[in-house]
Amino acid sequence: HVLKCCQKVLAWVPVVFIALVVAWSYYAYVVELCVSIFTELLFVYFIAVVYLVVFHLSFVMFVWSYWKTIFTSPASPSNEFCLSKADKEQYEKEERPESQQEILRRAAKDLPIYTTTASRAIRYCDRCQLIKPDRCHHCSACDICVLKMDHHCPWVNNCVGFSNYKFFLLFLMYSLLYCLFVAATVLQYFIKFWTNTHAKFHVLFLFFVAAMFFISILSLFSYHCWLVGKNRSTIETFRAPTFRNGPDKNGFSLGCSKNLREVFGDEKKYWLLPIFTSLGDGCNFPTRLVITDPEQLTVSSQNEPAKSSGANQSFPPRPLSESQNRLLTSDSQWAEGGPEEENTKSGSLHCNTSDES
């Protein structure tokens, strides 16, 4: 217990470090630059006002998105993915993996499960004692299963997943803009340091810090923009999810535009605000079929239950959730694999980030 408490305290060290750097940057820019330097030069006083307005706008958006990334609880699978008491007792009694898988297949037959392990087994978390939804992974740091887990970020002391991925992207974007603005506006005073010994040390150091963070964040932000365009998580980049047709790293990709909407939502006016607008419930995601020909699609859909009901029974039946249709209606080549899905009504994607296992 003491060790866990120490680990929890130490986990906040990177966050405290970032908070101190941000607080110091605010003091250095507002007090040491805009107040001290510009008040000495009255003819450029209006420049200080413009600088302060833009600075505070970027500062507020940066802090807001960072706060939301840190304190938004990771979304966990709902209770429907937990085994019943009888199934759990039977699962624990069984010693043969084949028998355990049979129990899991029976429990998962009505769940929207589309992927399995590489060995075609149902993905089950022994720690949380639940069947893992697609794109869900167990975080050893948080000790919970996280929906659409991307990674555990020590700089926010939180898991980045379905509930806060949009906030994380905005945090990277606004921190990038914040550092760029600070470095660009401080540059001329950084140059004056070498010719003017009265230049402020804070201004010199502020330029170095802003430039350093800008370079490091730029690569990370670019990488996650690429992930959004491909509709992948960091985990899926290194280990492709396994579908009926085998591993497919692009299995959840619906095209760049739809992938973007899945993260940021349908209302573009909310895209740049750190408020939750992501589509879906985190447990159920539209998937891409490799076969796009309509005739082949029909034959494949009719034959798939027969294939999956063989000796291995690698996949359970695939019920369609109402929340999967919106991103699929405008493009006929994207479709879910079951024949019953053609009769599903189109509806708004539901957002639910408060479910706990």
Short mmCIF file of C-alpha atoms in Angstrom, two decimals:
data_model
loop_
_atom_site.label_atom_id
_atom_site.label_comp_id
_atom_site.label_asym_id
_atom_site.label_seq_id
_atom_site.Cartn_x
_atom_site.Cartn_y
_atom_site.Cartn_z
CA HIS A 1 0.00 0.00 0.00
CA VAL A 2 2.85 2.39 0.85
CA LEU A 3 4.59 1.56 -2.42
CA LYS A 4 1.45 2.30 -4.43
CA CYS A 5 1.03 5.62 -2.64
CA CYS A 6 4.63 6.55 -3.44
CA GLN A 7 4.10 5.59 -7.08
CA LYS A 8 0.98 7.75 -7.27
CA VAL A 9 2.83 10.72 -5.79
CA LEU A 10 5.82 10.31 -8.11
CA ALA A 11 3.49 10.00 -11.11
CA TRP A 12 2.51 13.65 -10.59
CA VAL A 13 6.11 14.91 -10.82
CA PRO A 14 6.06 15.40 -14.64
CA VAL A 15 2.71 17.22 -14.39
CA VAL A 16 4.00 19.50 -11.63
CA PHE A 17 7.13 20.18 -13.69
CA ILE A 18 5.04 21.23 -16.72
CA ALA A 19 2.80 23.36 -14.50
CA LEU A 20 5.81 25.17 -13.04
CA VAL A 21 7.31 25.78 -16.48
CA VAL A 22 4.00 27.16 -17.75
CA ALA A 23 3.58 29.39 -14.68
CA TRP A 24 7.12 30.71 -15.08
CA SER A 25 6.60 31.33 -18.81
CA TYR A 26 3.51 33.39 -17.96
CA TYR A 27 5.51 35.53 -15.54
CA ALA A 28 8.45 35.89 -17.93
CA TYR A 29 6.32 36.93 -20.88
CA VAL A 30 3.76 39.16 -19.17
CA VAL A 31 5.88 40.80 -16.48
CA GLU A 32 9.44 40.69 -17.78
CA LEU A 33 8.68 41.28 -21.45
CA CYS A 34 5.38 43.08 -21.95
CA VAL A 35 5.37 45.11 -18.73
CA SER A 36 9.06 45.80 -18.14
CA ILE A 37 10.40 46.24 -21.67
CA PHE A 38 7.44 47.75 -23.48
CA THR A 39 6.69 50.30 -20.77
CA GLU A 40 10.18 51.65 -21.34
CA LEU A 41 9.30 52.25 -24.99
CA LEU A 42 6.02 54.15 -24.99
CA PHE A 43 5.81 54.41 -28.78
CA VAL A 44 5.41 50.62 -29.02
CA TYR A 45 2.95 50.39 -26.15
CA PHE A 46 0.15 49.24 -28.47
CA ILE A 47 2.32 46.30 -29.57
CA ALA A 48 2.39 45.09 -25.98
CA VAL A 49 -1.41 45.19 -25.88
CA VAL A 50 -1.67 43.07 -29.02
CA TYR A 51 0.92 40.66 -27.71
CA LEU A 52 -0.92 40.29 -24.41
CA VAL A 53 -4.28 39.64 -26.06
CA VAL A 54 -2.94 36.93 -28.35
CA PHE A 55 -0.78 35.48 -25.60
CA HIS A 56 -3.65 35.14 -23.12
CA LEU A 57 -5.93 33.61 -25.76
CA SER A 58 -3.40 30.89 -26.57
CA PHE A 59 -2.53 30.49 -22.89
CA VAL A 60 -6.16 29.93 -21.83
CA MET A 61 -6.84 27.39 -24.58
CA PHE A 62 -3.59 25.57 -23.80
CA VAL A 63 -4.28 25.36 -20.06
CA TRP A 64 -7.94 24.42 -20.62
CA SER A 65 -7.13 21.51 -22.95
CA TYR A 66 -4.26 20.37 -20.71
CA TRP A 67 -6.56 20.39 -17.68
CA LYS A 68 -9.22 18.36 -19.52
CA THR A 69 -6.61 15.82 -20.67
CA ILE A 70 -5.37 15.32 -17.13
CA PHE A 71 -8.63 15.19 -15.21
CA THR A 72 -10.93 13.42 -17.67
CA SER A 73 -11.29 9.89 -16.32
CA PRO A 74 -10.49 7.13 -18.82
CA ALA A 75 -13.67 5.48 -20.08
CA SER A 76 -14.02 1.82 -19.11
CA PRO A 77 -16.22 -0.93 -20.61
CA SER A 78 -19.81 -1.05 -19.43
CA ASN A 79 -21.19 -3.84 -17.27
CA GLU A 80 -22.50 -5.74 -20.28
CA PHE A 81 -18.92 -6.82 -21.01
CA CYS A 82 -18.50 -8.36 -17.56
CA LEU A 83 -19.11 -12.06 -17.13
CA SER A 84 -22.11 -13.13 -15.12
CA LYS A 85 -21.45 -14.61 -11.70
CA ALA A 86 -22.16 -18.13 -12.96
CA ASP A 87 -19.91 -17.74 -16.03
CA LYS A 88 -17.15 -16.22 -13.93
CA GLU A 89 -17.21 -19.12 -11.46
CA GLN A 90 -17.24 -21.64 -14.28
CA TYR A 91 -14.42 -19.82 -16.06
CA GLU A 92 -12.24 -19.87 -12.94
CA LYS A 93 -12.89 -23.58 -12.38
CA GLU A 94 -11.91 -24.57 -15.90
CA GLU A 95 -8.24 -25.33 -16.43
CA ARG A 96 -8.32 -26.03 -20.15
CA PRO A 97 -7.98 -22.91 -22.35
CA GLU A 98 -10.39 -24.45 -24.90
CA SER A 99 -13.12 -24.72 -22.28
CA GLN A 100 -12.49 -21.20 -21.07
CA GLN A 101 -12.74 -19.89 -24.62
CA GLU A 102 -16.04 -21.71 -25.07
CA ILE A 103 -17.40 -19.89 -22.03
CA LEU A 104 -16.16 -16.55 -23.38
CA ARG A 105 -17.63 -17.22 -26.84
CA ARG A 106 -20.98 -17.99 -25.30
CA ALA A 107 -20.87 -14.84 -23.18
CA ALA A 108 -19.76 -12.69 -26.15
CA LYS A 109 -22.29 -13.95 -28.70
CA ASP A 110 -24.53 -10.88 -28.23
CA LEU A 111 -21.74 -8.35 -27.79
CA PRO A 112 -20.39 -6.09 -30.58
CA ILE A 113 -17.05 -7.90 -30.71
CA TYR A 114 -15.28 -7.68 -34.08
CA THR A 115 -11.65 -8.43 -33.26
CA THR A 116 -9.81 -11.23 -31.49
CA THR A 117 -6.28 -12.02 -30.41
CA ALA A 118 -3.72 -13.12 -32.98
CA SER A 119 -4.55 -16.73 -32.05
CA ARG A 120 -8.27 -16.14 -32.78
CA ALA A 121 -9.25 -16.15 -29.11
CA ILE A 122 -11.76 -13.87 -27.40
CA ARG A 123 -9.93 -10.94 -25.79
CA TYR A 124 -10.44 -11.25 -22.04
CA CYS A 125 -8.90 -9.27 -19.17
CA ASP A 126 -8.17 -11.49 -16.17
CA ARG A 127 -7.36 -8.44 -14.08
CA CYS A 128 -10.67 -6.62 -14.66
CA GLN A 129 -12.55 -9.87 -15.34
CA LEU A 130 -14.34 -8.65 -18.44
CA ILE A 131 -14.45 -9.29 -22.16
CA LYS A 132 -12.51 -6.54 -23.88
CA PRO A 133 -14.41 -4.44 -26.44
CA ASP A 134 -12.65 -3.67 -29.70
CA ARG A 135 -9.70 -1.31 -29.32
CA CYS A 136 -9.85 -1.65 -25.53
CA HIS A 137 -6.66 -2.46 -23.62
CA HIS A 138 -5.67 -2.83 -19.99
CA CYS A 139 -3.42 -0.08 -18.64
CA SER A 140 -1.00 -1.37 -16.03
CA ALA A 141 -0.39 2.16 -14.71
CA CYS A 142 -4.08 2.97 -14.20
CA ASP A 143 -4.94 -0.70 -13.51
CA ILE A 144 -8.15 -0.53 -15.55
CA CYS A 145 -9.28 -1.42 -19.05
CA VAL A 146 -9.43 1.75 -21.15
CA LEU A 147 -11.72 2.15 -24.16
CA LYS A 148 -9.85 2.88 -27.40
CA MET A 149 -6.64 3.17 -25.46
CA ASP A 150 -3.87 5.02 -27.27
CA HIS A 151 -1.15 5.15 -24.62
CA HIS A 152 -0.46 6.12 -21.03
CA CYS A 153 1.11 9.57 -20.99
CA PRO A 154 3.31 10.45 -17.99
CA TRP A 155 3.14 14.16 -18.86
CA VAL A 156 -0.58 14.18 -18.08
CA ASN A 157 -0.48 11.28 -15.58
CA ASN A 158 -3.44 9.74 -17.34
CA CYS A 159 -4.39 7.29 -20.03
CA VAL A 160 -5.10 8.81 -23.43
CA GLY A 161 -8.12 7.02 -24.84
CA PHE A 162 -11.67 7.43 -26.09
CA SER A 163 -12.79 9.87 -23.40
CA ASN A 164 -9.92 12.37 -23.74
CA TYR A 165 -8.18 11.76 -27.08
CA LYS A 166 -9.65 14.92 -28.58
CA PHE A 167 -8.46 16.90 -25.53
CA PHE A 168 -4.98 15.42 -25.94
CA LEU A 169 -4.82 16.48 -29.59
CA LEU A 170 -5.98 20.00 -28.72
CA PHE A 171 -3.44 20.11 -25.90
CA LEU A 172 -0.66 19.33 -28.37
CA MET A 173 -1.97 21.82 -30.91
CA TYR A 174 -2.41 24.72 -28.47
CA SER A 175 0.90 24.04 -26.74
CA LEU A 176 2.51 24.10 -30.18
CA LEU A 177 0.88 27.45 -31.02
CA TYR A 178 1.74 28.80 -27.57
CA CYS A 179 5.42 27.95 -27.92
CA LEU A 180 5.53 29.23 -31.50
CA PHE A 181 3.99 32.58 -30.57
CA VAL A 182 6.27 33.04 -27.57
CA ALA A 183 9.41 32.12 -29.50
CA ALA A 184 8.49 34.33 -32.47
CA THR A 185 7.70 37.43 -30.40
CA VAL A 186 10.68 37.01 -28.07
CA LEU A 187 13.19 36.41 -30.88
CA GLN A 188 14.12 40.07 -31.44
CA TYR A 189 14.76 40.57 -27.72
CA PHE A 190 16.75 37.35 -27.64
CA ILE A 191 19.00 38.84 -30.34
CA LYS A 192 19.36 42.07 -28.36
CA PHE A 193 20.75 40.09 -25.44
CA TRP A 194 24.06 39.74 -27.25
CA THR A 195 24.38 43.49 -27.79
CA ASN A 196 22.60 44.81 -24.72
CA THR A 197 23.80 43.63 -21.34
CA HIS A 198 20.70 45.12 -19.72
CA ALA A 199 18.42 42.66 -21.50
CA LYS A 200 16.42 40.47 -19.19
CA PHE A 201 17.71 36.98 -18.45
CA HIS A 202 14.12 35.70 -18.30
CA VAL A 203 13.54 36.72 -21.90
CA LEU A 204 16.67 34.89 -23.03
CA PHE A 205 15.76 31.70 -21.21
CA LEU A 206 12.11 31.98 -22.36
CA PHE A 207 13.18 31.78 -25.99
CA PHE A 208 15.27 28.66 -25.39
CA VAL A 209 12.46 26.89 -23.52
CA ALA A 210 9.78 27.83 -26.08
CA ALA A 211 11.93 26.75 -29.02
CA MET A 212 12.89 23.47 -27.35
CA PHE A 213 9.31 22.52 -26.52
CA PHE A 214 8.10 23.59 -29.97
CA ILE A 215 10.51 21.22 -31.72
CA SER A 216 9.69 18.28 -29.46
CA ILE A 217 5.91 18.79 -29.58
CA LEU A 218 5.87 19.31 -33.36
CA SER A 219 6.97 15.73 -34.06
CA LEU A 220 4.48 14.27 -31.58
CA PHE A 221 1.59 16.37 -32.91
CA SER A 222 2.42 15.44 -36.51
CA TYR A 223 2.46 11.77 -35.58
CA HIS A 224 -0.97 11.93 -33.92
CA CYS A 225 -2.41 13.88 -36.86
CA TRP A 226 -1.29 10.98 -39.04
CA LEU A 227 -2.93 8.53 -36.62
CA VAL A 228 -6.23 10.43 -36.77
CA GLY A 229 -6.15 10.39 -40.57
CA LYS A 230 -5.62 6.62 -40.51
CA ASN A 231 -8.03 6.03 -37.59
CA ARG A 232 -5.41 4.13 -35.61
CA SER A 233 -4.21 4.22 -32.06
CA THR A 234 -0.55 4.07 -31.10
CA ILE A 235 -1.07 0.48 -29.94
CA GLU A 236 -2.67 -0.49 -33.28
CA THR A 237 0.28 0.97 -35.15
CA PHE A 238 2.61 -1.53 -33.54
CA ARG A 239 0.12 -4.41 -33.34
CA ALA A 240 -2.60 -4.53 -36.01
CA PRO A 241 -6.06 -5.64 -34.81
CA THR A 242 -7.18 -9.07 -36.00
CA PHE A 243 -10.50 -9.28 -37.87
CA ARG A 244 -12.29 -12.14 -39.64
CA ASN A 245 -9.98 -11.79 -42.61
CA GLY A 246 -6.89 -11.61 -40.42
CA PRO A 247 -4.79 -8.70 -39.11
CA ASP A 248 -5.63 -5.37 -40.74
CA LYS A 249 -3.99 -2.17 -39.56
CA ASN A 250 -6.54 -0.16 -41.59
CA GLY A 251 -9.54 -2.14 -40.34
CA PHE A 252 -11.16 0.84 -38.62
CA SER A 253 -10.31 3.44 -41.26
CA LEU A 254 -13.33 4.97 -43.02
CA GLY A 255 -11.45 7.61 -45.00
CA CYS A 256 -9.70 10.73 -43.74
CA SER A 257 -12.84 12.89 -43.49
CA LYS A 258 -14.87 10.31 -41.56
CA ASN A 259 -11.91 9.42 -39.37
CA LEU A 260 -11.62 13.08 -38.43
CA ARG A 261 -15.33 13.28 -37.62
CA GLU A 262 -15.11 10.20 -35.45
CA VAL A 263 -12.68 12.01 -33.14
CA PHE A 264 -13.95 15.60 -33.35
CA GLY A 265 -17.66 15.08 -34.05
CA ASP A 266 -20.11 16.45 -36.61
CA GLU A 267 -20.28 20.04 -35.33
CA LYS A 268 -17.23 21.87 -36.69
CA LYS A 269 -17.87 24.86 -34.44
CA TYR A 270 -16.86 22.69 -31.46
CA TRP A 271 -13.76 21.16 -33.00
CA LEU A 272 -11.31 23.67 -31.51
CA LEU A 273 -12.92 23.69 -28.07
CA PRO A 274 -11.85 21.13 -25.42
CA ILE A 275 -15.35 19.77 -24.91
CA PHE A 276 -16.29 16.17 -25.63
CA THR A 277 -17.79 15.77 -29.13
CA SER A 278 -16.33 12.43 -30.29
CA LEU A 279 -18.76 10.07 -32.01
CA GLY A 280 -19.67 6.67 -30.63
CA ASP A 281 -19.73 5.00 -27.24
CA GLY A 282 -16.14 3.78 -27.16
CA CYS A 283 -17.20 0.12 -27.24
CA ASN A 284 -18.46 -0.08 -30.80
CA PHE A 285 -16.68 1.12 -33.95
CA PRO A 286 -17.51 0.92 -37.67
CA THR A 287 -15.11 -1.40 -39.45
CA ARG A 288 -13.74 -1.50 -42.98
CA LEU A 289 -14.26 -4.58 -45.15
CA VAL A 290 -11.48 -5.69 -47.46
CA ILE A 291 -14.04 -6.97 -50.01
CA THR A 292 -15.83 -4.00 -51.58
CA ASP A 293 -17.68 -5.63 -54.51
CA PRO A 294 -21.45 -5.71 -53.66
CA GLU A 295 -21.97 -9.26 -55.01
CA GLN A 296 -18.93 -10.59 -53.18
CA LEU A 297 -20.04 -8.70 -50.10
CA THR A 298 -23.43 -10.42 -50.15
CA VAL A 299 -21.91 -13.86 -50.62
CA SER A 300 -19.32 -13.18 -47.93
CA SER A 301 -21.99 -12.02 -45.50
CA GLN A 302 -24.09 -15.12 -46.09
CA ASN A 303 -21.17 -17.54 -45.77
CA GLU A 304 -19.46 -15.88 -42.83
CA PRO A 305 -21.67 -17.38 -40.08
CA ALA A 306 -20.98 -20.84 -41.46
CA LYS A 307 -17.25 -20.22 -41.46
CA SER A 308 -17.18 -18.81 -37.96
CA SER A 309 -19.27 -21.66 -36.54
CA GLY A 310 -16.61 -24.24 -37.30
CA ALA A 311 -14.39 -26.07 -34.89
CA ASN A 312 -12.41 -23.01 -33.87
CA GLN A 313 -15.33 -20.54 -33.74
CA SER A 314 -12.91 -17.67 -33.94
CA PHE A 315 -15.58 -14.97 -34.01
CA PRO A 316 -18.93 -14.69 -32.25
CA PRO A 317 -21.98 -13.32 -34.12
CA ARG A 318 -21.80 -9.62 -34.87
CA PRO A 319 -24.85 -7.62 -33.77
CA LEU A 320 -25.00 -4.08 -35.11
CA SER A 321 -25.30 -1.18 -32.74
CA GLU A 322 -27.41 1.80 -33.76
CA SER A 323 -24.40 4.02 -33.09
CA GLN A 324 -22.44 2.55 -36.02
CA ASN A 325 -24.50 3.73 -38.96
CA ARG A 326 -23.93 7.46 -39.41
CA LEU A 327 -20.36 7.24 -40.68
CA LEU A 328 -21.33 4.45 -43.08
CA THR A 329 -24.44 5.83 -44.78
CA SER A 330 -22.76 8.18 -47.27
CA ASP A 331 -20.38 5.64 -48.79
CA SER A 332 -21.56 2.23 -49.93
CA GLN A 333 -18.11 0.65 -49.87
CA TRP A 334 -17.93 0.94 -46.08
CA ALA A 335 -20.25 -1.57 -44.47
CA GLU A 336 -20.49 -3.86 -41.51
CA GLY A 337 -20.16 -7.58 -42.18
CA GLY A 338 -23.50 -9.04 -41.04
CA PRO A 339 -26.56 -9.36 -43.31
CA GLU A 340 -28.83 -8.16 -40.53
CA GLU A 341 -27.07 -4.79 -40.58
CA GLU A 342 -28.82 -3.62 -43.78
CA ASN A 343 -32.06 -3.16 -41.84
CA THR A 344 -30.55 -1.08 -39.07
CA LYS A 345 -31.85 2.45 -38.76
CA SER A 346 -29.49 5.37 -39.13
CA GLY A 347 -29.13 7.40 -36.00
CA SER A 348 -26.91 9.71 -34.09
CA LEU A 349 -23.84 8.28 -32.50
CA HIS A 350 -24.17 8.17 -28.75
CA CYS A 351 -21.46 9.34 -26.41
CA ASN A 352 -20.97 7.62 -23.07
CA THR A 353 -17.79 8.12 -21.16
CA SER A 354 -19.05 7.51 -17.64
CA ASP A 355 -19.49 3.73 -17.73
CA GLU A 356 -17.32 1.89 -15.25
CA SER A 357 -16.77 -1.85 -15.17
#
